[in-house]
mmCIF file of C-alpha atoms in Angstrom:
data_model
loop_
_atom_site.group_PDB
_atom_site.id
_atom_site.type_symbol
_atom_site.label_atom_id
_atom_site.label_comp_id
_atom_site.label_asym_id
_atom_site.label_seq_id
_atom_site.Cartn_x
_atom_site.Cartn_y
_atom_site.Cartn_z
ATOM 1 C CA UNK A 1279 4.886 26.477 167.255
ATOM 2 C CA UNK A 1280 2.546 23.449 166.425
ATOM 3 C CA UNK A 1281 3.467 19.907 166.293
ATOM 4 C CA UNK A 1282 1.210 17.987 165.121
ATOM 5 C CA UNK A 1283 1.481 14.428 165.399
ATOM 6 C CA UNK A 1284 -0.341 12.106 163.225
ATOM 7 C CA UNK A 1285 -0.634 8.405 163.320
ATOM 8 C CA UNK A 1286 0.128 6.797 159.879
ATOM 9 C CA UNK A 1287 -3.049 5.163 158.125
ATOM 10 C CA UNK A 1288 -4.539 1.138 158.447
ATOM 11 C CA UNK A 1289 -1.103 -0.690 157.533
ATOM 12 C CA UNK A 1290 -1.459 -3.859 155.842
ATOM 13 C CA UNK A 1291 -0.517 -6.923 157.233
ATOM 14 C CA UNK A 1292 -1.259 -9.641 154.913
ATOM 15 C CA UNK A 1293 2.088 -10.727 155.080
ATOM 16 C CA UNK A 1294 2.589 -10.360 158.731
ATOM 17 C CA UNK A 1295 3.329 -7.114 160.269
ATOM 18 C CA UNK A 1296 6.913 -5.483 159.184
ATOM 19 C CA UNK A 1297 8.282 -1.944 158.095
ATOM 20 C CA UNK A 1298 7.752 -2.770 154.805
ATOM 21 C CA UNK A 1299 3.838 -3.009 155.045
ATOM 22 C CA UNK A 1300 2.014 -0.532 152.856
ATOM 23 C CA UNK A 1301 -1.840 0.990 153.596
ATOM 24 C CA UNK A 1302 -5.288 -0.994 153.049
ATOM 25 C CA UNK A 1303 -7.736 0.529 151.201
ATOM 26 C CA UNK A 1304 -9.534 1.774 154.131
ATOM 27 C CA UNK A 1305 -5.776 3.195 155.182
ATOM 28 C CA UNK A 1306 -5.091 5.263 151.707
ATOM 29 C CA UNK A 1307 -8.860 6.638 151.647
ATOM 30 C CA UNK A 1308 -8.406 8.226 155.152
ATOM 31 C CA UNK A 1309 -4.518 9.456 154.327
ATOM 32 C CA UNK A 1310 -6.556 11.441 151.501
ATOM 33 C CA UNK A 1311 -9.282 12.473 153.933
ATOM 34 C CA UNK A 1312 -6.425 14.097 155.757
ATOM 35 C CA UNK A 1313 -4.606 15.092 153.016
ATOM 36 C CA UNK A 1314 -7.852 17.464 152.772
ATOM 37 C CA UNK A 1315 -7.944 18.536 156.176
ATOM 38 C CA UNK A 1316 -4.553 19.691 156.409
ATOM 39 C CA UNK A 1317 -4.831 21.719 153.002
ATOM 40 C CA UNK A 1318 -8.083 23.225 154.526
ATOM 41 C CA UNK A 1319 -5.860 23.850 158.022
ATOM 42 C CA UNK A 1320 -3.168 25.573 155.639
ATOM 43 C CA UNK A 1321 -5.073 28.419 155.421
ATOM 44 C CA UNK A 1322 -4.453 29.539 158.958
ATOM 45 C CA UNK A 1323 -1.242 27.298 159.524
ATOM 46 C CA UNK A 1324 2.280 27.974 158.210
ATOM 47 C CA UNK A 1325 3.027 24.475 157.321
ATOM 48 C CA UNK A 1326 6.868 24.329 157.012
ATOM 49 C CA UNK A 1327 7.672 20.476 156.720
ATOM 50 C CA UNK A 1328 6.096 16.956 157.289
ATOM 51 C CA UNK A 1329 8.839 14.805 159.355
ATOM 52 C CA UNK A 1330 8.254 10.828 159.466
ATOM 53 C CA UNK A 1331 9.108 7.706 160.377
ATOM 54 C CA UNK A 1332 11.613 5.448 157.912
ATOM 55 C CA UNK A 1333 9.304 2.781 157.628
ATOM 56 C CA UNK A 1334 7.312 2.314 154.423
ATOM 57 C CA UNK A 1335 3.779 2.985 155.885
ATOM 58 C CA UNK A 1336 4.745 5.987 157.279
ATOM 59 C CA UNK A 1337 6.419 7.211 154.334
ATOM 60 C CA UNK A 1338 3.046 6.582 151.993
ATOM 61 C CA UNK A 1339 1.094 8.790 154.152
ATOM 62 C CA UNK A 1340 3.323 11.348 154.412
ATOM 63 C CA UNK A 1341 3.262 11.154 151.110
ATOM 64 C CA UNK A 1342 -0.468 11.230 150.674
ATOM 65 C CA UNK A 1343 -0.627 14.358 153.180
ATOM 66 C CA UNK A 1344 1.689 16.107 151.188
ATOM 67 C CA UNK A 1345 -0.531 16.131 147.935
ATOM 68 C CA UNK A 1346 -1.747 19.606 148.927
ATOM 69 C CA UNK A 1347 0.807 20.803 150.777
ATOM 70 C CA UNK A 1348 4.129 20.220 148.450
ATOM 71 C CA UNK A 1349 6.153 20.549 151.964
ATOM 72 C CA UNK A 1350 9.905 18.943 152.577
ATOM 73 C CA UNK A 1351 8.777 15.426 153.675
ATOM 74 C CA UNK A 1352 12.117 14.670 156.432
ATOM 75 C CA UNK A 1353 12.649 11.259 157.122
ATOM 76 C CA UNK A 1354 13.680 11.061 160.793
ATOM 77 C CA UNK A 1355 14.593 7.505 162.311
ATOM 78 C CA UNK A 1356 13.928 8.621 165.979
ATOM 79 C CA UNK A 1357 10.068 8.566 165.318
ATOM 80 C CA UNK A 1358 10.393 4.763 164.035
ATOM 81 C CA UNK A 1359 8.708 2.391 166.290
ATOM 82 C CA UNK A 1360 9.976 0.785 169.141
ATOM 83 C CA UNK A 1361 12.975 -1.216 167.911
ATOM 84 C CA UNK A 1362 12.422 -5.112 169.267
ATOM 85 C CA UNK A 1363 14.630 -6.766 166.906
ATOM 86 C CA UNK A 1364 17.576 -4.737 168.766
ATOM 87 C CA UNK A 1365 16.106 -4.935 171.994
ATOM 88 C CA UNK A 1366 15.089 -1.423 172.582
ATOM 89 C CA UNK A 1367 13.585 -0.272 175.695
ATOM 90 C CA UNK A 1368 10.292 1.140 176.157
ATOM 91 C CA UNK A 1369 12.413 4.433 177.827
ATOM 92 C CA UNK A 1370 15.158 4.108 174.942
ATOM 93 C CA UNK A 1371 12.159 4.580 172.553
ATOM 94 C CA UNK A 1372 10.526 7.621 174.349
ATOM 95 C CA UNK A 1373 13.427 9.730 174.645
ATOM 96 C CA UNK A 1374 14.613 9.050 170.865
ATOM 97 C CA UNK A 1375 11.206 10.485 169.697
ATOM 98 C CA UNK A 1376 11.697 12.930 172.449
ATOM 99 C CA UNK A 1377 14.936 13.900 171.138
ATOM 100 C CA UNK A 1378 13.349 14.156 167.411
ATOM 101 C CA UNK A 1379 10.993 16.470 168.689
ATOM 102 C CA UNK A 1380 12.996 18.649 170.636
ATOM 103 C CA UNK A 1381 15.316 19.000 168.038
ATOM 104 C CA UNK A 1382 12.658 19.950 165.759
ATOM 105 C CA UNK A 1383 11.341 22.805 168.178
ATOM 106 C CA UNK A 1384 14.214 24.435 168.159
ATOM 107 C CA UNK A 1385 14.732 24.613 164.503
ATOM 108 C CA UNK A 1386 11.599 26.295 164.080
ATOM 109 C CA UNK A 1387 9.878 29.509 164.206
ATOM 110 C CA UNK A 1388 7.117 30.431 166.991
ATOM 111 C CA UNK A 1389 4.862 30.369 164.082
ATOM 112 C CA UNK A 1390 5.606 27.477 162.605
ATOM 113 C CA UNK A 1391 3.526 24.288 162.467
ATOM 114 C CA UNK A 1392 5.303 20.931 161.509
ATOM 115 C CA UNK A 1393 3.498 17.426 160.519
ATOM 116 C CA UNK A 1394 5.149 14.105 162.413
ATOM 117 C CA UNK A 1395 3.754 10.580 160.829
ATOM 118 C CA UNK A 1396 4.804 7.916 162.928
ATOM 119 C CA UNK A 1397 3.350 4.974 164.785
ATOM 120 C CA UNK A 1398 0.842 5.042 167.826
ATOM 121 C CA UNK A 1399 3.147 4.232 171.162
ATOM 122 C CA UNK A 1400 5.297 7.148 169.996
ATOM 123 C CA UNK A 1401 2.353 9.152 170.758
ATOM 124 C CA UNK A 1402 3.331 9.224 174.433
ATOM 125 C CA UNK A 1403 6.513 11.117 173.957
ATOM 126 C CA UNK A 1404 4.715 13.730 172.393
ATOM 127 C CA UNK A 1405 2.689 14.018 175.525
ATOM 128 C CA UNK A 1406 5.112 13.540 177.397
ATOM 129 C CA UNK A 1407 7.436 17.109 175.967
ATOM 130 C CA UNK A 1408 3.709 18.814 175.828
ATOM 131 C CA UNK A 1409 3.274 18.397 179.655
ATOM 132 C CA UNK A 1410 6.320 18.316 180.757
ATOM 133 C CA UNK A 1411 6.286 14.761 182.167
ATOM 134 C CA UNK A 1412 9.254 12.457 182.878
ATOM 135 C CA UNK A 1413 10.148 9.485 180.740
ATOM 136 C CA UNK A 1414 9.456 6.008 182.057
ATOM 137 C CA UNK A 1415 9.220 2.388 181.872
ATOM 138 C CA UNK A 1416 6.034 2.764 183.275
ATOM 139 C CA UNK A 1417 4.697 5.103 180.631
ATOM 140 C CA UNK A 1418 1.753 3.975 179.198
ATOM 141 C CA UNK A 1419 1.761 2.507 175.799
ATOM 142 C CA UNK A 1420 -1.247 4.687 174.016
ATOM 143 C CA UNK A 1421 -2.902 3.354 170.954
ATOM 144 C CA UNK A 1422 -4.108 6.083 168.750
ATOM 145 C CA UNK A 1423 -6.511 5.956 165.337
ATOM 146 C CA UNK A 1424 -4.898 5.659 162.462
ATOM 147 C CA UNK A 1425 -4.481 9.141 160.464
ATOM 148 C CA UNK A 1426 -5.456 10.911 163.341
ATOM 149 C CA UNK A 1427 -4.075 13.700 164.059
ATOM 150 C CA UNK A 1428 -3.235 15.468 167.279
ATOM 151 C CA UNK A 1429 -1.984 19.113 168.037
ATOM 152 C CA UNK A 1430 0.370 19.971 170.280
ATOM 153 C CA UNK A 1431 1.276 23.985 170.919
ATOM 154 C CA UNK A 1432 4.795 24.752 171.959
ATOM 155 C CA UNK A 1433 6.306 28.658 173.283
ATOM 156 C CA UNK A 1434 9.522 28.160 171.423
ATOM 157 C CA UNK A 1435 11.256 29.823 174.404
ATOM 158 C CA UNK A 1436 10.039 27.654 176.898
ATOM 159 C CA UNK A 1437 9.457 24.057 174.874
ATOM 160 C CA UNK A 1438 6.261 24.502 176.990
ATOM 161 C CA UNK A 1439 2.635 23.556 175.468
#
């Protein structure tokens, strides 16, 4: 199966940055740009769902994607952001997107490829399940693009990439 992760698009943060930010223009142009790319990758891919983050910028893009695709859009707390308000750990935050994603591998079919918008540091917990790495404090905190997305192959049978 295919995860692909994708980064939500350019958030704006006129008034200072929240959940509740929505996409620049810049931001909604390239969520459309994707939008097209993962139509065009539907042709090969069986697309069964786009999972994302409860945060509004993540939502919108998901959103956005979806235009072509008219998949289930799951909203899935574990991919939100690192939770500071509530003190979360940098570990605590890695293996609740960890958990998403596992739990979303074995729901699916060898076959199937599933869309995850979320934010850019839970990027590493994606490579993290892909190779097989541990969890830790010491992980590094990876920026990624925004709408870029990233595949990552999994044997259903083995949660191996």
């Amino acid at each position: 199966m295919k995860i692909i992760y994708c980064h939500h698009a350019n958030r704006d943060t006129k008034g200072g940055m929240n959940e509740n930010n929505g996409l620049t223009h810049l931001g909604k142009r390239d969520a459309r740009f994707t939008a097209k790319l993962f139509h065009a990758a539907a042709q090969k891919e069986k697309f069964t769902a786009i999972y994302t983050a409860d945060n509004f910028r993540c939502r919108l893009t998901a959103k956005m994607i979806n235009k072509y695709l008219n998949l289930p859009i799951i909203i899935d707390n574990r991919l939100n952001e690192q939770d500071y308000k509530n003190n979360e750990s940098w570990l605590e935050t890695q293996a609740r997107t960890r958990a998403c994603l596992t739990d979303i591998i074995a729901g699916a079919g060898n076959d199937d490829a599933v869309i995850c918008v979320t934010s850019g540091l839970n990027v590493a917990a994606f490579i993290q399940l892909a190779f097989d790495l541990e969890i830790t404090e010491n992980a590094a905190r990876i920026g990624v693009p925004a709408c870029c997305p990233l595949i990552f192959n999994f044997d259903k049978n083995t949660k191996k990439s």
